[in-house]
PDB file of C-alpha atoms in Angstrom:
ATOM      1  CA  PRO A   1     -12.416 247.508 254.239  1.00 53.00           C
ATOM      2  CA  ARG A   2     -15.876 246.920 255.752  1.00 61.00           C
ATOM      3  CA  GLU A   3     -17.398 246.471 252.312  1.00 67.00           C
ATOM      4  CA  ALA A   4     -14.676 244.703 250.334  1.00 67.00           C
ATOM      5  CA  LEU A   5     -13.420 241.945 252.602  1.00 80.00           C
ATOM      6  CA  GLY A   6     -11.626 238.909 251.216  1.00 87.00           C
ATOM      7  CA  THR A   7      -9.114 238.579 248.406  1.00 93.00           C
ATOM      8  CA  LEU A   8      -8.207 241.918 246.837  1.00 93.00           C
ATOM      9  CA  TRP A   9      -5.334 242.954 244.609  1.00 95.00           C
ATOM     10  CA  TYR A  10      -3.574 246.131 243.584  1.00 94.00           C
ATOM     11  CA  HIS A  11      -1.751 247.031 240.386  1.00 94.00           C
ATOM     12  CA  ASP A  12      -0.208 249.910 238.487  1.00 90.00           C
ATOM     13  CA  HIS A  13      -2.874 252.001 236.764  1.00 89.00           C
ATOM     14  CA  ARG A  14      -0.952 254.535 234.705  1.00 88.00           C
ATOM     15  CA  ALA A  15      -3.067 255.721 231.799  1.00 87.00           C
ATOM     16  CA  ASP A  16      -2.201 253.915 228.532  1.00 84.00           C
ATOM     17  CA  PHE A  17       0.467 251.837 230.272  1.00 87.00           C
ATOM     18  CA  THR A  18      -1.567 249.718 232.686  1.00 88.00           C
ATOM     19  CA  SER A  19      -1.376 246.485 230.710  1.00 87.00           C
ATOM     20  CA  GLN A  20       2.357 246.469 230.042  1.00 87.00           C
ATOM     21  CA  ASN A  21       3.236 247.585 233.588  1.00 90.00           C
ATOM     22  CA  VAL A  22       1.082 244.881 235.186  1.00 92.00           C
ATOM     23  CA  TYR A  23       2.582 242.434 232.685  1.00 91.00           C
ATOM     24  CA  ARG A  24       6.015 243.377 234.052  1.00 89.00           C
ATOM     25  CA  GLY A  25       4.855 242.431 237.537  1.00 90.00           C
ATOM     26  CA  LEU A  26       3.648 245.668 239.117  1.00 92.00           C
ATOM     27  CA  ALA A  27       0.814 243.949 240.954  1.00 95.00           C
ATOM     28  CA  GLY A  28       0.200 242.114 244.199  1.00 95.00           C
ATOM     29  CA  PHE A  29      -2.344 240.638 246.607  1.00 95.00           C
ATOM     30  CA  HIS A  30      -4.054 242.383 249.511  1.00 94.00           C
ATOM     31  CA  PHE A  31      -6.029 240.305 252.019  1.00 93.00           C
ATOM     32  CA  CYS A  32      -8.677 241.694 254.362  1.00 91.00           C
ATOM     33  CA  PHE A  33      -9.770 239.903 257.533  1.00 93.00           C
ATOM     34  CA  ASP A  34     -12.418 240.407 260.197  1.00 92.00           C
ATOM     35  CA  ASP A  35     -14.011 238.479 263.068  1.00 92.00           C
ATOM     36  CA  ILE A  36     -15.613 236.008 260.642  1.00 94.00           C
ATOM     37  CA  ASP A  37     -12.773 235.422 258.192  1.00 95.00           C
ATOM     38  CA  SER A  38     -10.039 235.995 260.737  1.00 95.00           C
ATOM     39  CA  GLY A  39      -7.116 234.258 259.055  1.00 96.00           C
ATOM     40  CA  ASN A  40      -6.644 231.938 262.032  1.00 97.00           C
ATOM     41  CA  GLU A  41      -7.833 228.347 261.814  1.00 98.00           C
ATOM     42  CA  GLN A  42      -7.448 228.009 265.593  1.00 97.00           C
ATOM     43  CA  ASP A  43      -9.408 231.166 266.390  1.00 97.00           C
ATOM     44  CA  PRO A  44     -11.425 230.526 269.609  1.00 97.00           C
ATOM     45  CA  ASN A  45     -14.018 233.145 268.597  1.00 97.00           C
ATOM     46  CA  PRO A  46     -17.269 231.198 267.969  1.00 95.00           C
ATOM     47  CA  GLN A  47     -17.996 233.479 264.994  1.00 94.00           C
ATOM     48  CA  ALA A  48     -14.712 232.644 263.265  1.00 96.00           C
ATOM     49  CA  LEU A  49     -14.945 230.325 260.269  1.00 97.00           C
ATOM     50  CA  ARG A  50     -11.525 228.752 260.939  1.00 98.00           C
ATOM     51  CA  LEU A  51     -10.701 228.364 257.255  1.00 98.00           C
ATOM     52  CA  PRO A  52      -7.201 227.128 256.326  1.00 98.00           C
ATOM     53  CA  SER A  53      -4.753 229.831 257.354  1.00 98.00           C
ATOM     54  CA  GLY A  54      -1.117 230.834 257.535  1.00 97.00           C
ATOM     55  CA  ALA A  55       1.086 228.742 255.264  1.00 97.00           C
ATOM     56  CA  PHE A  56      -2.063 226.945 254.080  1.00 98.00           C
ATOM     57  CA  ASP A  57      -3.731 230.123 252.786  1.00 98.00           C
ATOM     58  CA  VAL A  58      -1.929 230.401 249.461  1.00 98.00           C
ATOM     59  CA  PRO A  59      -2.215 233.201 246.855  1.00 98.00           C
ATOM     60  CA  LEU A  60      -1.866 232.079 243.226  1.00 98.00           C
ATOM     61  CA  MET A  61      -1.573 234.732 240.509  1.00 98.00           C
ATOM     62  CA  PHE A  62      -1.967 233.331 236.999  1.00 97.00           C
ATOM     63  CA  THR A  63      -0.367 235.158 234.082  1.00 95.00           C
ATOM     64  CA  ASP A  64       0.691 234.014 230.653  1.00 91.00           C
ATOM     65  CA  LYS A  65       3.811 235.556 229.170  1.00 93.00           C
ATOM     66  CA  ALA A  66       5.898 235.434 226.015  1.00 93.00           C
ATOM     67  CA  PHE A  67       9.684 235.109 225.970  1.00 91.00           C
ATOM     68  CA  ASP A  68      12.222 235.947 223.282  1.00 91.00           C
ATOM     69  CA  SER A  69      15.185 233.801 222.202  1.00 90.00           C
ATOM     70  CA  ALA A  70      17.287 235.258 225.030  1.00 92.00           C
ATOM     71  CA  GLY A  71      14.717 234.275 227.639  1.00 88.00           C
ATOM     72  CA  MET A  72      13.541 237.847 228.212  1.00 89.00           C
ATOM     73  CA  VAL A  73       9.860 238.654 228.647  1.00 91.00           C
ATOM     74  CA  TRP A  74       8.430 240.630 225.739  1.00 91.00           C
ATOM     75  CA  PHE A  75       5.110 242.340 225.129  1.00 90.00           C
ATOM     76  CA  ASP A  76       3.412 243.916 222.113  1.00 88.00           C
ATOM     77  CA  PRO A  77       1.783 247.173 223.310  1.00 83.00           C
ATOM     78  CA  PHE A  78       0.254 247.748 219.875  1.00 85.00           C
ATOM     79  CA  ASN A  79      -1.821 244.568 219.914  1.00 82.00           C
ATOM     80  CA  PHE A  80      -5.190 246.035 220.810  1.00 80.00           C
ATOM     81  CA  ASP A  81      -6.976 242.687 220.369  1.00 85.00           C
ATOM     82  CA  GLY A  82      -5.426 241.405 223.580  1.00 88.00           C
ATOM     83  CA  PHE A  83      -2.006 239.834 224.112  1.00 89.00           C
ATOM     84  CA  LEU A  84      -1.577 236.091 224.704  1.00 92.00           C
ATOM     85  CA  GLY A  85       1.668 234.634 225.948  1.00 91.00           C
ATOM     86  CA  ASP A  86       2.972 231.163 225.163  1.00 89.00           C
ATOM     87  CA  LYS A  87       3.963 230.170 228.720  1.00 93.00           C
ATOM     88  CA  TRP A  88       1.707 229.515 231.724  1.00 94.00           C
ATOM     89  CA  CYS A  89       3.021 231.298 234.821  1.00 96.00           C
ATOM     90  CA  VAL A  90       1.964 231.034 238.456  1.00 97.00           C
ATOM     91  CA  ASN A  91       3.399 233.658 240.809  1.00 96.00           C
ATOM     92  CA  GLY A  92       5.955 234.406 238.099  1.00 92.00           C
ATOM     93  CA  LYS A  93       7.161 230.829 237.578  1.00 95.00           C
ATOM     94  CA  ILE A  94       6.493 228.778 234.439  1.00 95.00           C
ATOM     95  CA  GLN A  95       4.294 225.748 235.148  1.00 96.00           C
ATOM     96  CA  PRO A  96       5.612 225.219 238.691  1.00 98.00           C
ATOM     97  CA  TYR A  97       4.950 222.466 241.205  1.00 98.00           C
ATOM     98  CA  PHE A  98       3.815 222.898 244.800  1.00 98.00           C
ATOM     99  CA  LYS A  99       4.458 220.324 247.515  1.00 98.00           C
ATOM    100  CA  VAL A 100       1.500 219.943 249.867  1.00 98.00           C
ATOM    101  CA  ALA A 101       0.755 218.116 253.104  1.00 98.00           C
ATOM    102  CA  ARG A 102      -2.195 215.770 253.533  1.00 98.00           C
ATOM    103  CA  ARG A 103      -4.583 218.452 254.788  1.00 98.00           C
ATOM    104  CA  LYS A 104      -6.880 221.275 253.578  1.00 98.00           C
ATOM    105  CA  TYR A 105      -5.535 224.305 251.743  1.00 98.00           C
ATOM    106  CA  ARG A 106      -7.178 227.588 250.816  1.00 98.00           C
ATOM    107  CA  PHE A 107      -6.040 228.821 247.419  1.00 98.00           C
ATOM    108  CA  ARG A 108      -6.740 232.411 246.388  1.00 98.00           C
ATOM    109  CA  LEU A 109      -6.828 232.396 242.599  1.00 98.00           C
ATOM    110  CA  LEU A 110      -6.256 235.618 240.645  1.00 98.00           C
ATOM    111  CA  ASP A 111      -6.301 236.024 236.867  1.00 97.00           C
ATOM    112  CA  GLY A 112      -3.515 238.570 236.457  1.00 95.00           C
ATOM    113  CA  GLY A 113      -4.017 238.811 232.699  1.00 91.00           C
ATOM    114  CA  PRO A 114      -3.265 240.368 230.432  1.00 92.00           C
ATOM    115  CA  SER A 115      -5.914 238.652 228.247  1.00 93.00           C
ATOM    116  CA  ARG A 116      -6.180 234.980 229.170  1.00 95.00           C
ATOM    117  CA  ILE A 117      -9.505 233.575 230.401  1.00 96.00           C
ATOM    118  CA  TYR A 118      -9.360 230.354 232.407  1.00 97.00           C
ATOM    119  CA  ASP A 119     -11.522 227.340 233.102  1.00 98.00           C
ATOM    120  CA  PHE A 120      -9.650 225.543 235.874  1.00 98.00           C
ATOM    121  CA  ALA A 121     -10.191 221.890 236.742  1.00 98.00           C
ATOM    122  CA  LEU A 122      -8.180 219.184 238.515  1.00 98.00           C
ATOM    123  CA  SER A 123      -6.605 216.479 236.384  1.00 98.00           C
ATOM    124  CA  ASN A 124      -8.085 213.681 238.497  1.00 97.00           C
ATOM    125  CA  GLY A 125     -11.627 215.035 238.115  1.00 96.00           C
ATOM    126  CA  ALA A 126     -11.978 215.758 241.840  1.00 98.00           C
ATOM    127  CA  LEU A 127     -14.316 218.475 243.034  1.00 98.00           C
ATOM    128  CA  MET A 128     -13.091 221.768 244.474  1.00 98.00           C
ATOM    129  CA  THR A 129     -14.890 223.758 247.159  1.00 98.00           C
ATOM    130  CA  LEU A 130     -15.601 227.306 246.019  1.00 98.00           C
ATOM    131  CA  ILE A 131     -15.881 229.651 249.008  1.00 98.00           C
ATOM    132  CA  ALA A 132     -15.412 233.177 247.604  1.00 96.00           C
ATOM    133  CA  THR A 133     -15.484 235.315 244.478  1.00 94.00           C
ATOM    134  CA  ASP A 134     -14.542 238.936 243.765  1.00 89.00           C
ATOM    135  CA  GLY A 135     -17.262 240.285 246.021  1.00 83.00           C
ATOM    136  CA  ASN A 136     -16.698 238.353 249.209  1.00 90.00           C
ATOM    137  CA  LEU A 137     -17.193 235.001 250.840  1.00 94.00           C
ATOM    138  CA  LEU A 138     -20.210 233.146 249.491  1.00 95.00           C
ATOM    139  CA  PRO A 139     -23.215 232.533 251.768  1.00 94.00           C
ATOM    140  CA  ALA A 140     -22.302 228.829 251.655  1.00 97.00           C
ATOM    141  CA  PRO A 141     -19.535 226.733 250.072  1.00 98.00           C
ATOM    142  CA  VAL A 142     -20.226 225.174 246.679  1.00 98.00           C
ATOM    143  CA  GLN A 143     -18.755 221.972 245.277  1.00 98.00           C
ATOM    144  CA  VAL A 144     -17.607 222.594 241.704  1.00 98.00           C
ATOM    145  CA  GLU A 145     -15.912 220.630 238.931  1.00 97.00           C
ATOM    146  CA  ALA A 146     -14.369 223.733 237.371  1.00 98.00           C
ATOM    147  CA  VAL A 147     -13.702 227.377 238.169  1.00 98.00           C
ATOM    148  CA  GLY A 148     -14.020 229.995 235.435  1.00 97.00           C
ATOM    149  CA  MET A 149     -12.068 233.250 235.650  1.00 96.00           C
ATOM    150  CA  GLY A 150     -11.782 236.398 233.561  1.00 95.00           C
ATOM    151  CA  VAL A 151      -8.991 238.950 233.781  1.00 95.00           C
ATOM    152  CA  ALA A 152      -8.699 240.538 237.264  1.00 95.00           C
ATOM    153  CA  GLN A 153     -11.250 238.166 238.768  1.00 96.00           C
ATOM    154  CA  ARG A 154     -10.628 236.257 241.996  1.00 97.00           C
ATOM    155  CA  ARG A 155     -11.870 232.916 243.227  1.00 98.00           C
ATOM    156  CA  ASP A 156     -11.088 231.295 246.590  1.00 98.00           C
ATOM    157  CA  ILE A 157     -11.183 227.511 246.666  1.00 98.00           C
ATOM    158  CA  ILE A 158     -10.499 224.788 249.220  1.00 98.00           C
ATOM    159  CA  ILE A 159      -8.730 221.584 248.180  1.00 98.00           C
ATOM    160  CA  ASP A 160      -8.509 218.779 250.718  1.00 98.00           C
ATOM    161  CA  PHE A 161      -5.407 216.674 250.102  1.00 98.00           C
ATOM    162  CA  SER A 162      -5.966 214.459 253.162  1.00 97.00           C
ATOM    163  CA  GLN A 163      -7.757 211.893 250.995  1.00 96.00           C
ATOM    164  CA  TYR A 164      -4.669 211.224 248.878  1.00 98.00           C
ATOM    165  CA  PRO A 165      -1.690 208.978 249.677  1.00 98.00           C
ATOM    166  CA  ILE A 166       1.816 210.405 249.763  1.00 98.00           C
ATOM    167  CA  GLY A 167       3.254 210.535 246.255  1.00 98.00           C
ATOM    168  CA  THR A 168       0.000 211.566 244.587  1.00 98.00           C
ATOM    169  CA  GLU A 169       0.368 214.162 241.835  1.00 98.00           C
ATOM    170  CA  ILE A 170      -2.590 216.294 240.746  1.00 98.00           C
ATOM    171  CA  VAL A 171      -2.422 218.971 238.061  1.00 98.00           C
ATOM    172  CA  LEU A 172      -4.485 222.136 237.939  1.00 98.00           C
ATOM    173  CA  GLU A 173      -5.421 222.429 234.266  1.00 98.00           C
ATOM    174  CA  ASN A 174      -6.856 225.190 232.128  1.00 98.00           C
ATOM    175  CA  ARG A 175      -9.539 223.711 229.883  1.00 97.00           C
ATOM    176  CA  ALA A 176     -10.512 226.905 228.033  1.00 97.00           C
ATOM    177  CA  GLU A 177      -9.255 226.928 224.444  1.00 96.00           C
ATOM    178  CA  GLN A 178      -8.218 230.453 223.480  1.00 95.00           C
ATOM    179  CA  LYS A 179      -6.531 231.407 220.210  1.00 93.00           C
ATOM    180  CA  SER A 180      -6.774 235.197 220.398  1.00 90.00           C
ATOM    181  CA  GLY A 181      -6.837 237.856 223.061  1.00 89.00           C
ATOM    182  CA  ARG A 182     -10.468 238.612 222.344  1.00 90.00           C
ATOM    183  CA  MET A 183     -12.064 235.595 223.974  1.00 92.00           C
ATOM    184  CA  PRO A 184     -11.952 231.787 224.237  1.00 93.00           C
ATOM    185  CA  THR A 185     -13.320 229.715 221.385  1.00 94.00           C
ATOM    186  CA  GLY A 186     -15.952 228.128 223.629  1.00 94.00           C
ATOM    187  CA  LYS A 187     -14.345 224.696 223.315  1.00 96.00           C
ATOM    188  CA  LEU A 188     -13.233 222.848 226.457  1.00 95.00           C
ATOM    189  CA  LEU A 189      -9.962 220.943 226.183  1.00 95.00           C
ATOM    190  CA  ILE A 190      -9.890 217.595 227.971  1.00 93.00           C
ATOM    191  CA  PRO A 191      -7.262 217.135 229.203  1.00 94.00           C
ATOM    192  CA  GLY A 192      -6.548 220.805 229.655  1.00 96.00           C
ATOM    193  CA  SER A 193      -3.236 222.604 229.559  1.00 96.00           C
ATOM    194  CA  PRO A 194      -1.150 221.870 232.680  1.00 97.00           C
ATOM    195  CA  VAL A 195      -0.641 225.018 234.740  1.00 98.00           C
ATOM    196  CA  LEU A 196       0.312 223.956 238.301  1.00 98.00           C
ATOM    197  CA  LYS A 197       1.200 220.545 239.734  1.00 98.00           C
ATOM    198  CA  PHE A 198       0.390 219.602 243.333  1.00 98.00           C
ATOM    199  CA  ILE A 199       2.610 216.919 244.858  1.00 98.00           C
ATOM    200  CA  VAL A 200       1.396 215.306 248.088  1.00 98.00           C
ATOM    201  CA  ASP A 201       4.678 214.597 249.870  1.00 97.00           C
ATOM    202  CA  ARG A 202       4.013 214.413 253.630  1.00 97.00           C
ATOM    203  CA  ASP A 203       1.531 213.845 256.429  1.00 98.00           C
ATOM    204  CA  ALA A 204       0.071 216.827 258.278  1.00 97.00           C
ATOM    205  CA  VAL A 205       1.740 216.489 261.660  1.00 96.00           C
ATOM    206  CA  GLY A 206       3.213 218.915 264.161  1.00 96.00           C
ATOM    207  CA  ALA A 207       2.959 222.518 262.985  1.00 94.00           C
ATOM    208  CA  GLU A 208       1.107 221.358 259.879  1.00 97.00           C
ATOM    209  CA  GLN A 209      -1.687 219.619 261.760  1.00 97.00           C
ATOM    210  CA  ASP A 210      -5.034 220.509 260.236  1.00 98.00           C
ATOM    211  CA  PHE A 211      -7.234 222.514 262.615  1.00 98.00           C
ATOM    212  CA  SER A 212      -9.207 224.107 259.772  1.00 98.00           C
ATOM    213  CA  GLN A 213     -12.787 223.518 258.736  1.00 97.00           C
ATOM    214  CA  VAL A 214     -15.180 224.425 255.926  1.00 97.00           C
ATOM    215  CA  PRO A 215     -18.437 225.448 257.620  1.00 97.00           C
ATOM    216  CA  LEU A 216     -21.781 224.913 255.932  1.00 97.00           C
ATOM    217  CA  SER A 217     -22.452 228.644 256.318  1.00 96.00           C
ATOM    218  CA  LEU A 218     -19.934 231.357 255.433  1.00 95.00           C
ATOM    219  CA  ARG A 219     -20.937 235.032 255.110  1.00 91.00           C
ATOM    220  CA  GLN A 220     -24.653 235.667 254.816  1.00 87.00           C
ATOM    221  CA  MET A 221     -25.935 238.368 252.504  1.00 81.00           C
ATOM    222  CA  PRO A 222     -27.633 241.294 254.275  1.00 79.00           C
ATOM    223  CA  VAL A 223     -31.413 241.194 254.282  1.00 82.00           C
ATOM    224  CA  MET A 224     -32.863 243.613 251.745  1.00 81.00           C
ATOM    225  CA  ASP A 225     -36.001 245.479 252.738  1.00 85.00           C
ATOM    226  CA  LEU A 226     -37.903 245.599 249.479  1.00 86.00           C
ATOM    227  CA  ALA A 227     -40.359 248.099 250.959  1.00 87.00           C
ATOM    228  CA  THR A 228     -37.617 250.727 251.001  1.00 87.00           C
ATOM    229  CA  ALA A 229     -36.273 249.952 247.509  1.00 84.00           C
ATOM    230  CA  GLN A 230     -36.516 252.822 245.050  1.00 84.00           C
ATOM    231  CA  GLN A 231     -36.117 252.962 241.291  1.00 83.00           C
ATOM    232  CA  TYR A 232     -33.682 255.486 239.874  1.00 80.00           C
TER     233      TYR A 232
END
């Protein structure tokens, strides 16, 4: 836990059956916190980052699945080139919507596979604030137009909905064109495929009041003493 803080995940790892078991849903998130990333946006500790927390710290697992004529999920375990589904799923739901308040949210993105690679962007062209990757929090937040993700990778982003009037709808799109399980074609689709719709439907008042912040400095990398470095 001291070395792998942030957004982690676990999944079934049975030999030769990992892909189909994870495809069935045997996977989940695991968050780690400490004094810096404490999971409390009202933390009085001066070291705490006070990132969006609680109901505003939202895990999003992206998977694409195929369904048969009866609506049952199916999978081809003999497709060794990688399996692509025909439906975009977020936390198990097909192209869902998420109602948000006019405030900041932390979204923990996870590519749950099995073979889809994503290039996420917002339909209105707005920037997202990237704060973490698989390894940990970044040294500083980065404003990005798009977020690329391979299978099993994680990205934490902040989206500030306070700038939008009630009734605004913004879609998280996947711009990466992919026709086989091997890899994307390299072409970006604009507009991309709609994956998740955000609907701004209320002001952030009462329990939803925004106490969070996005500091200019997050988690600094440890200083490496090059004098002690050795080649192996």
